PDB file of C-alpha atoms in Angstrom:
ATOM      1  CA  UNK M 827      12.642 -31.344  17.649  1.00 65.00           C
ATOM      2  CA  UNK M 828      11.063 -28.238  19.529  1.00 77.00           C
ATOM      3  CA  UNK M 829       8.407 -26.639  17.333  1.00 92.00           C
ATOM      4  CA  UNK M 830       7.657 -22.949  17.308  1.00 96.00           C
ATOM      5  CA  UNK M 831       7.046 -21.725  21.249  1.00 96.00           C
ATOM      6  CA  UNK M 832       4.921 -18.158  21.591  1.00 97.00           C
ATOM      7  CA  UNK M 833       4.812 -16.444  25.351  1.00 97.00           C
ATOM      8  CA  UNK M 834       2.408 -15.719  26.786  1.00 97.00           C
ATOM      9  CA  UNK M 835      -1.139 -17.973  25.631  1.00 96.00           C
ATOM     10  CA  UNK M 836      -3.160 -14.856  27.249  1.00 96.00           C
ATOM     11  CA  UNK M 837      -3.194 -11.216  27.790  1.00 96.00           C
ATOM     12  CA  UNK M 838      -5.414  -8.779  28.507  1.00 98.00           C
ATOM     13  CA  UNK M 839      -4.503  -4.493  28.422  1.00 98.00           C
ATOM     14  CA  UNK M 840      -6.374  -1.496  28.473  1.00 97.00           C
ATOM     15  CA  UNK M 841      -6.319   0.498  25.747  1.00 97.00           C
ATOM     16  CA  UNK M 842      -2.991   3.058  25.812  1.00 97.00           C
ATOM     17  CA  UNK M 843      -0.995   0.361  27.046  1.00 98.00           C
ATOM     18  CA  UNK M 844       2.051  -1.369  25.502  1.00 98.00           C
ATOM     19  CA  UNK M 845       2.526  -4.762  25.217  1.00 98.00           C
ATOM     20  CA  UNK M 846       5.247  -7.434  24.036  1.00 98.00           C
ATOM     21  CA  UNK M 847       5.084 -10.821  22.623  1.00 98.00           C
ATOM     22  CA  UNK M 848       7.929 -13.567  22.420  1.00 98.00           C
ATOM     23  CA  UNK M 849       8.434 -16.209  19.940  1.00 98.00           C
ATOM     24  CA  UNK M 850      11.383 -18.855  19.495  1.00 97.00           C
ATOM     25  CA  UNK M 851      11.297 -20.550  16.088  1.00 96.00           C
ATOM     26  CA  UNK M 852      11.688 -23.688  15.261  1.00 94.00           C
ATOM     27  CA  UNK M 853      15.183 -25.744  15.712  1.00 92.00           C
ATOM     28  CA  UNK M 854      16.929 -24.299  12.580  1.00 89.00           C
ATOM     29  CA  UNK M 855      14.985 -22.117  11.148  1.00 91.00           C
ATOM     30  CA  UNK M 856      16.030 -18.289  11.057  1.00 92.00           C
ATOM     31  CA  UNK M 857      12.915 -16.687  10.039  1.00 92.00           C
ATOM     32  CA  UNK M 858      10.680 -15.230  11.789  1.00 95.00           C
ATOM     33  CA  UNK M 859       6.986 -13.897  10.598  1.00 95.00           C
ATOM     34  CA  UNK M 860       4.349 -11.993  12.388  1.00 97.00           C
ATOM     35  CA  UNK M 861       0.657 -12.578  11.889  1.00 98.00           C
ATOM     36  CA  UNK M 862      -2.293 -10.750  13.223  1.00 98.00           C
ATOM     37  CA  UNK M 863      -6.056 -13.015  13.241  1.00 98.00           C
ATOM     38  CA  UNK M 864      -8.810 -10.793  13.637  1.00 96.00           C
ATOM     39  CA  UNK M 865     -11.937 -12.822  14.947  1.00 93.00           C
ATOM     40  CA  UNK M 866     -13.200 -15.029  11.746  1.00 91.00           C
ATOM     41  CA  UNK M 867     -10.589 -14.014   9.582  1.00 94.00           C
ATOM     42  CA  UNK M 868      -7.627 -15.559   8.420  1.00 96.00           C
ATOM     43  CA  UNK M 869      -4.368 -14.161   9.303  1.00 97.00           C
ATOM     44  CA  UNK M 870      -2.652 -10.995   8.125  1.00 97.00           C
ATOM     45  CA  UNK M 871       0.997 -10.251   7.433  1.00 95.00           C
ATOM     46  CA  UNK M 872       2.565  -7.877   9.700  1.00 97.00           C
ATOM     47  CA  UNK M 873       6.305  -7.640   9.494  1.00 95.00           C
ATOM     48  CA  UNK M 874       9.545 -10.223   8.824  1.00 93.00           C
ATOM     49  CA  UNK M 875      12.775 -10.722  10.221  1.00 93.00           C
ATOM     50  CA  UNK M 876      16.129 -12.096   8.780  1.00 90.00           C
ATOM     51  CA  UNK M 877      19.452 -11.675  10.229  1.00 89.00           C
ATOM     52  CA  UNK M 878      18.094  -9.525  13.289  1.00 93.00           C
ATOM     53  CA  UNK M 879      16.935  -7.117  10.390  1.00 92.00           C
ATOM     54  CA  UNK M 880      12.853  -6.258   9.631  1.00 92.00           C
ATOM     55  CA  UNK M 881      12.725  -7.203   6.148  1.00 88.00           C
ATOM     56  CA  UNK M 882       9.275  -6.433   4.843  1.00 87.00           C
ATOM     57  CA  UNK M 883       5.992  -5.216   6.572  1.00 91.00           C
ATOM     58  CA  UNK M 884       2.411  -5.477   5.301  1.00 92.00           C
ATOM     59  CA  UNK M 885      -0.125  -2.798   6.457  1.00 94.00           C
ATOM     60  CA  UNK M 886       0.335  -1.853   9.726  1.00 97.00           C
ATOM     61  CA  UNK M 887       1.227   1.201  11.564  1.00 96.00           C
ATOM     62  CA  UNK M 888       4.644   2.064  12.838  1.00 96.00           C
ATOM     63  CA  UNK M 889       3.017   1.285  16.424  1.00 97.00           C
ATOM     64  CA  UNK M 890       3.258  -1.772  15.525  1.00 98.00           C
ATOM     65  CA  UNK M 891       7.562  -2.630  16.034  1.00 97.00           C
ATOM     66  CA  UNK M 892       9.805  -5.786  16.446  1.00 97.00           C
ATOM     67  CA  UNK M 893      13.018  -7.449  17.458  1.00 97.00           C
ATOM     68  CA  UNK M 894      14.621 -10.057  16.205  1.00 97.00           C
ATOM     69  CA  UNK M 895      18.054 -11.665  18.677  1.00 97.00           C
ATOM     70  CA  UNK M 896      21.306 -13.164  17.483  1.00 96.00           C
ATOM     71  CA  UNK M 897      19.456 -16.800  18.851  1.00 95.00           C
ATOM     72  CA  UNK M 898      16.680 -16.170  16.295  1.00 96.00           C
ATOM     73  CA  UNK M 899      14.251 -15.417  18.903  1.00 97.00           C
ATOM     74  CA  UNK M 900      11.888 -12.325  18.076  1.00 98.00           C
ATOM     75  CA  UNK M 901       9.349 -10.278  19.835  1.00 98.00           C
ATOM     76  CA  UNK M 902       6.375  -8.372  18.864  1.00 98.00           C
ATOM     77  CA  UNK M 903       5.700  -5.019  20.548  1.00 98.00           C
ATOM     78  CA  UNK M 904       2.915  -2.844  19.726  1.00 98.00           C
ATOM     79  CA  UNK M 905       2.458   0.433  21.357  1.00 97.00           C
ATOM     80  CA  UNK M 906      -1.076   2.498  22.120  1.00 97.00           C
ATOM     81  CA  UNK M 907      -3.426  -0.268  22.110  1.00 98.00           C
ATOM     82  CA  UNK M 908      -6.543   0.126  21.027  1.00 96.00           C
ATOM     83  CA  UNK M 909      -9.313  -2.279  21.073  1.00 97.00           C
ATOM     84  CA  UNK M 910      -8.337  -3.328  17.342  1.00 96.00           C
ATOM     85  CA  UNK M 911      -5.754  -4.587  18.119  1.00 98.00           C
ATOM     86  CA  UNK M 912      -7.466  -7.093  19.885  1.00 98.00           C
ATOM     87  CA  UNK M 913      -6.884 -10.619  18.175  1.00 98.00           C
ATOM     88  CA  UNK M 914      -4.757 -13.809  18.038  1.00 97.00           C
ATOM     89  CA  UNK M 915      -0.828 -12.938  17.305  1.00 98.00           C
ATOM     90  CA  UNK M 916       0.942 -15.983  15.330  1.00 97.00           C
ATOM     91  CA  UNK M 917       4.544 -15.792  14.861  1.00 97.00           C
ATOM     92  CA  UNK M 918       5.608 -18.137  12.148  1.00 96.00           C
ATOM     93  CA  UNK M 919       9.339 -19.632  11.388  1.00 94.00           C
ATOM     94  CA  UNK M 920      11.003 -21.063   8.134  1.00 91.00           C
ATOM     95  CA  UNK M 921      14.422 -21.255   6.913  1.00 86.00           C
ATOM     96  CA  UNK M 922      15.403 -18.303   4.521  1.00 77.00           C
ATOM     97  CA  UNK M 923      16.507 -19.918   1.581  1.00 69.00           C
ATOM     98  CA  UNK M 924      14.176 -17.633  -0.371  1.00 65.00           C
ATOM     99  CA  UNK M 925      12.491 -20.891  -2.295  1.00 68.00           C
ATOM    100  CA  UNK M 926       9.107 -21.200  -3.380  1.00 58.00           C
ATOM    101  CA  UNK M 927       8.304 -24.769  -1.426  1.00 60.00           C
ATOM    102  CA  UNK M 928       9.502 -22.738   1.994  1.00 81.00           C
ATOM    103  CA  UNK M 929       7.008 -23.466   4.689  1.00 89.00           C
ATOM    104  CA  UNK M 930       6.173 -21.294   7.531  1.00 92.00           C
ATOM    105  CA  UNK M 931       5.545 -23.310  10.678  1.00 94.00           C
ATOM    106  CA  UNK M 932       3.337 -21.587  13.401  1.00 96.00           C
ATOM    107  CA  UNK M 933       3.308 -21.302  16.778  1.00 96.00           C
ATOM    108  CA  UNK M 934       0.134 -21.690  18.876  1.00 95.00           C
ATOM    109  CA  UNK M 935      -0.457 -17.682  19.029  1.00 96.00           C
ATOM    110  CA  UNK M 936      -0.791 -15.281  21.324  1.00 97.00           C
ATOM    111  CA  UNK M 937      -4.150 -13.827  22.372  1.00 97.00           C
ATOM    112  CA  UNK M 938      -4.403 -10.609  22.505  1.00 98.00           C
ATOM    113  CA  UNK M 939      -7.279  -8.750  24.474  1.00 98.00           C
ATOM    114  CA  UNK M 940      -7.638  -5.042  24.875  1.00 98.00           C
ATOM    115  CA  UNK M 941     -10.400  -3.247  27.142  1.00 96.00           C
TER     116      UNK M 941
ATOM    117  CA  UNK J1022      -1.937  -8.338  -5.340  1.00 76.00           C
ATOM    118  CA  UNK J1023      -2.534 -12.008  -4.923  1.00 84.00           C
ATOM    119  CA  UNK J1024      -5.846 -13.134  -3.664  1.00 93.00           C
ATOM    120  CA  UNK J1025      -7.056 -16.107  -2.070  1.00 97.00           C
ATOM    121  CA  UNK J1026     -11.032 -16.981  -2.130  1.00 97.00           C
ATOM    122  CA  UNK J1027     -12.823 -19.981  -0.101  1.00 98.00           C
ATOM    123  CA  UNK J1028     -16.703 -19.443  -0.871  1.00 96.00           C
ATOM    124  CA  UNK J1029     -17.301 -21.877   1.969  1.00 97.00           C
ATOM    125  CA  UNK J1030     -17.653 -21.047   5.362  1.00 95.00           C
ATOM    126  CA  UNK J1031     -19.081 -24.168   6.919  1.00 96.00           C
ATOM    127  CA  UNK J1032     -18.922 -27.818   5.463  1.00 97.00           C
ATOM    128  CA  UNK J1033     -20.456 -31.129   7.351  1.00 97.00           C
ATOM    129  CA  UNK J1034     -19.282 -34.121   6.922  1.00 97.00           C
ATOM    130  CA  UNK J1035     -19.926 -37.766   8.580  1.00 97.00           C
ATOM    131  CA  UNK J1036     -16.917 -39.947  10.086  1.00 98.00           C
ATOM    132  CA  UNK J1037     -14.815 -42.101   7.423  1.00 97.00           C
ATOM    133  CA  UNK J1038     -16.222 -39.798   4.473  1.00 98.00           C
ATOM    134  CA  UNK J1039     -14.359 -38.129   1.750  1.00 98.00           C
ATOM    135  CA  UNK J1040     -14.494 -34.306   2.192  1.00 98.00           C
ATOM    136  CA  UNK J1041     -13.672 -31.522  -0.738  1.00 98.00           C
ATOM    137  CA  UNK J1042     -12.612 -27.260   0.871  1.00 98.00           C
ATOM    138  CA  UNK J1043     -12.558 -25.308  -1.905  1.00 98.00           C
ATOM    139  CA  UNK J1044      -9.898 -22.843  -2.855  1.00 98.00           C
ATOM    140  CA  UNK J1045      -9.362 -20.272  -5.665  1.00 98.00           C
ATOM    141  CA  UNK J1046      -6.541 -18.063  -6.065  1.00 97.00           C
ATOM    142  CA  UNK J1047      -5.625 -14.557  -8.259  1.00 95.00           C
ATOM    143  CA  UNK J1048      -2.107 -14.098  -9.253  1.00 90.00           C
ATOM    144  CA  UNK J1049      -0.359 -12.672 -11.902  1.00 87.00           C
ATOM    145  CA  UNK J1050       3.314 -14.684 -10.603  1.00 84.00           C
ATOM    146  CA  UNK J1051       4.441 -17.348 -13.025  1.00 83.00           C
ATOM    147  CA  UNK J1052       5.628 -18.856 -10.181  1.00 84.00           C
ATOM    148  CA  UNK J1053       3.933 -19.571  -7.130  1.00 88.00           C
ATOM    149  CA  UNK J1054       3.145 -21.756  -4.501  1.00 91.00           C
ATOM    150  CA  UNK J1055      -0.050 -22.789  -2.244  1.00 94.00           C
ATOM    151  CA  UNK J1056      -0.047 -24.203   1.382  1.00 96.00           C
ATOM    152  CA  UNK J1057      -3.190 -25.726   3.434  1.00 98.00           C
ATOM    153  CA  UNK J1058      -3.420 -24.798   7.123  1.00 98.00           C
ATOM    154  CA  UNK J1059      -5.125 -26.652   9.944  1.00 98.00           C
ATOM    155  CA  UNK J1060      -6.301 -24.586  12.559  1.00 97.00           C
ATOM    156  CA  UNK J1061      -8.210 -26.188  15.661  1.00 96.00           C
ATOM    157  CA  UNK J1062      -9.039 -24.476  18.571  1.00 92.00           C
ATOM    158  CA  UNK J1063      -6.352 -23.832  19.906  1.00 90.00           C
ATOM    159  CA  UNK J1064      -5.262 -21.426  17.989  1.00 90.00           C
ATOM    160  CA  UNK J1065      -2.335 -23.007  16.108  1.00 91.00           C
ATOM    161  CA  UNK J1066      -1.920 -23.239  12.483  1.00 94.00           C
ATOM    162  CA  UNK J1067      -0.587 -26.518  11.366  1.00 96.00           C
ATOM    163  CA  UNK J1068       0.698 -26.939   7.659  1.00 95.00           C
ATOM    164  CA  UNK J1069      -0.685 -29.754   6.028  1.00 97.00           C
ATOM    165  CA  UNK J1070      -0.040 -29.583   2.248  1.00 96.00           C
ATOM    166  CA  UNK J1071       2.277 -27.770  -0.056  1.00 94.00           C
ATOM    167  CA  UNK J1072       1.914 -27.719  -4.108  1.00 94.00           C
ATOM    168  CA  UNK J1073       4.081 -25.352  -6.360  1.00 91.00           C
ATOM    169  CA  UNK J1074       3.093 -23.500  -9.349  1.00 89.00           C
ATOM    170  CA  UNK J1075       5.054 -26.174 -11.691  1.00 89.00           C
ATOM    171  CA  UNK J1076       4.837 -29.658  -9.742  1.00 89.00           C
ATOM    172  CA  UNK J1077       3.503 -31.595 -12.355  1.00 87.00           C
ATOM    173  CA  UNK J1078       1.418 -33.443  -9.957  1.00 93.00           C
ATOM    174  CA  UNK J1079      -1.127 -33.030  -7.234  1.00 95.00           C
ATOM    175  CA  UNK J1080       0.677 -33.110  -3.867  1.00 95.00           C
ATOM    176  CA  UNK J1081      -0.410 -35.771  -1.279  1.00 96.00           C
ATOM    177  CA  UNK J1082       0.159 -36.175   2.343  1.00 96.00           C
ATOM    178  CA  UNK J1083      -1.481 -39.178   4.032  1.00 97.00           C
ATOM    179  CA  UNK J1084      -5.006 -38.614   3.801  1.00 97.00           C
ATOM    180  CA  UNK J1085      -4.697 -34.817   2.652  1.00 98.00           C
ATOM    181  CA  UNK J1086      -4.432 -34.575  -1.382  1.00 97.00           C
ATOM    182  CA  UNK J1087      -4.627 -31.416  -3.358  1.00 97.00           C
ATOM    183  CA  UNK J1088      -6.562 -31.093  -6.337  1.00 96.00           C
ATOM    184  CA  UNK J1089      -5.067 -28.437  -8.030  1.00 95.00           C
ATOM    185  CA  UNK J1090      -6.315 -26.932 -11.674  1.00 95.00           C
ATOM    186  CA  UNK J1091      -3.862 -24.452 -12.849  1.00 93.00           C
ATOM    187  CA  UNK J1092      -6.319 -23.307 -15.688  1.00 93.00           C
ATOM    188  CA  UNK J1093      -9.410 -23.065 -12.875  1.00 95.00           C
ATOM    189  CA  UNK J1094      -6.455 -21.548 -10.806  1.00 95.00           C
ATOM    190  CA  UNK J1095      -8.139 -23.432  -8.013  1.00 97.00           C
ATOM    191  CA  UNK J1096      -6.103 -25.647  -5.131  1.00 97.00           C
ATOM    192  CA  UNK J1097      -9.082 -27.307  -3.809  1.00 98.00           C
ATOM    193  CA  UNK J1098      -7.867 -29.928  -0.879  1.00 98.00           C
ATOM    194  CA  UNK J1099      -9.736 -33.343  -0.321  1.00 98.00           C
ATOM    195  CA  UNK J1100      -9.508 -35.046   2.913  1.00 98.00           C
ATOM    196  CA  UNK J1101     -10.302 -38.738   2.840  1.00 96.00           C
ATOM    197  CA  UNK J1102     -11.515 -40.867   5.175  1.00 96.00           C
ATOM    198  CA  UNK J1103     -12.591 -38.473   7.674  1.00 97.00           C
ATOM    199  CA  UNK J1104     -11.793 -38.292  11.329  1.00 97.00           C
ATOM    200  CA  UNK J1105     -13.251 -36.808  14.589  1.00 97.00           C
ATOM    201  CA  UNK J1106      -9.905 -35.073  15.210  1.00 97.00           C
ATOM    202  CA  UNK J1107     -10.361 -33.188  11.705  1.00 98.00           C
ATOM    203  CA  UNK J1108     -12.937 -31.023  12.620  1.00 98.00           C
ATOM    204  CA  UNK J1109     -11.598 -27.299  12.881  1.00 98.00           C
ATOM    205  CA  UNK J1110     -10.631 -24.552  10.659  1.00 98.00           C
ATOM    206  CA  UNK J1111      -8.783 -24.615   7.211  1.00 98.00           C
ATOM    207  CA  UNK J1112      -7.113 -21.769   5.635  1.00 98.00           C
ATOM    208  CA  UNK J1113      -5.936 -21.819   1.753  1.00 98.00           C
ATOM    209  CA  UNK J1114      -2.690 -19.810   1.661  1.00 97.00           C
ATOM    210  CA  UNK J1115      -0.555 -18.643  -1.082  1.00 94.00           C
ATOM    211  CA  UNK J1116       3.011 -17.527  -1.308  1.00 89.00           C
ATOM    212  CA  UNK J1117       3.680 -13.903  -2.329  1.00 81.00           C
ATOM    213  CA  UNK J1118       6.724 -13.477  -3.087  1.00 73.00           C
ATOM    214  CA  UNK J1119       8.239  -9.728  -1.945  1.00 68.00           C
ATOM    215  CA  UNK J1120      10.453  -7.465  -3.434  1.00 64.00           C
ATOM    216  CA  UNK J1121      13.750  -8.118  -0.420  1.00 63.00           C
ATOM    217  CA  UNK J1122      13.891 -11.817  -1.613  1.00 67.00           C
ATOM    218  CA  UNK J1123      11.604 -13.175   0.995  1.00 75.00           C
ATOM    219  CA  UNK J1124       8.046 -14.131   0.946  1.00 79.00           C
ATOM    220  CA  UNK J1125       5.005 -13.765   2.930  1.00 86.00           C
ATOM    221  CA  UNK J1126       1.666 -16.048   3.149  1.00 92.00           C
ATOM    222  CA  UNK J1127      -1.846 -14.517   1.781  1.00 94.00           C
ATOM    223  CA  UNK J1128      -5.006 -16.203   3.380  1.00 97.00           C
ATOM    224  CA  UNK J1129      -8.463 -16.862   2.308  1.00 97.00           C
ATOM    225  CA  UNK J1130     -10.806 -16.336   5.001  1.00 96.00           C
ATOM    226  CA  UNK J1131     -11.129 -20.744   5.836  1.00 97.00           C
ATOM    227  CA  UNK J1132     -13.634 -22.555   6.055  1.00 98.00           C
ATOM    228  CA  UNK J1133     -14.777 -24.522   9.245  1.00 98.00           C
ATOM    229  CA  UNK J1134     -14.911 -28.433   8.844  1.00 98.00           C
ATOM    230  CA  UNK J1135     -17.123 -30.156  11.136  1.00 98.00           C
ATOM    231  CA  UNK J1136     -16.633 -33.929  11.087  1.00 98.00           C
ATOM    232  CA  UNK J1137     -19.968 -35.747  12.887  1.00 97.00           C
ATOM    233  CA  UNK J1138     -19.836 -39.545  14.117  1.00 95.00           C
TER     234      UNK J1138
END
């Protein structure tokens, strides 16, 4: 049973570039979240995706933009980098069934480094 | 908004001991849920522990048990019997529930085990 896959591990940009950021979820599931981990924090909510649609965002600019595929694949793209945006990038899957015992199962992340 | 707290940003413990992360949590839901993350280095976080607003009893999974206290509103998780391989991060989450139907995850800020021989 595959788990959640993220591409790439690394990355390093310069600030003003763009960048993208793949995850496949986990056999099944057809959710997909996005979580940004600043350095010593815990992660933050970025946006969701059901049925190739975003369905809710947390706080984050519009530079900040998705995809989600009929195969339940997503990616991440965030535009003008700055060096905040510098972190680790989790995408998460679960099944949408909308109940309260729903898990979110991670992928190993995506780190993100911007000079 | 939903919070979560951990007041604990380092805890030591020795091989084959019993160890106790704290976790508090703000909500105004009736119904809600908590999850406990492992995070070693590596970056990914891996669910350990699920307990729901209305389970009447603490969840358990293996060595992982959660002590939760509805009244405290605290989800504290003890690991028994402690291993090398537990030393890393752990991160309290709670499940807010958004206005589409779905749900998102809010996280405390962990706490870093370290597990000595």
């Amino acid at each position: 049973d595959a788990g959640v896959t993220q591409s790439p591990t690394h990355l390093i940009k310069t600030r003003g570039q763009q960048v993208t950021l793949r995850c496949s979820p986990k056999s099944g599931h057809d959710t997909v979240s996005w979580y940004q981990q600043a350095l010593g924090q815990g992660p933050q909510f970025i946006f969701q995706y059901y049925e190739e649609e975003e369905r809710q965002r947390g706080n984050f600019p519009d530079r900040f933009s998705g995809h989600q595929f009929p195969n339940y694949s997503s990616e991440l793209n965030v535009n003008a980098l700055w060096l905040g945006d510098s972190a680790l990038y989790l995408c998460a899957s679960s099944l949408g069934t909308g109940l309260e015992s729903e898990t979110q199962y991670f992928g190993p992340g995506t780190r993100l480094l911007v000079l | 908004a939903q919070k979560i707290t951990q007041t604990q940003p380092g805890m030591f413990v020795q091989e084959k001991e019993a160890v106790t992360l704290d976790c508090t949590y703000d909500t105004s839901d009736p119904s809600y849920g908590l999850f406990w993350y492992k995070q070693p280095s590596s970056g990914e976080m891996i669910f350990l522990i699920y307990q729901g607003s209305y389970d009447q009893q603490n969840a358990t999974e293996g060595r992982y048990s959660l002590n939760f206290q509805k009244a405290r509103k605290s989800a504290n998780l003890v690991i028994s019997a402690s291993q090398l391989g537990d030393s890393a991060m752990y991160f309290c989450a709670m499940r807010e529930a958004l206005n589409t139907g779905f749900q998102k995850l809010v996280f405390g800020t962990g706490t870093r085990l370290l597990v000595s021989p």
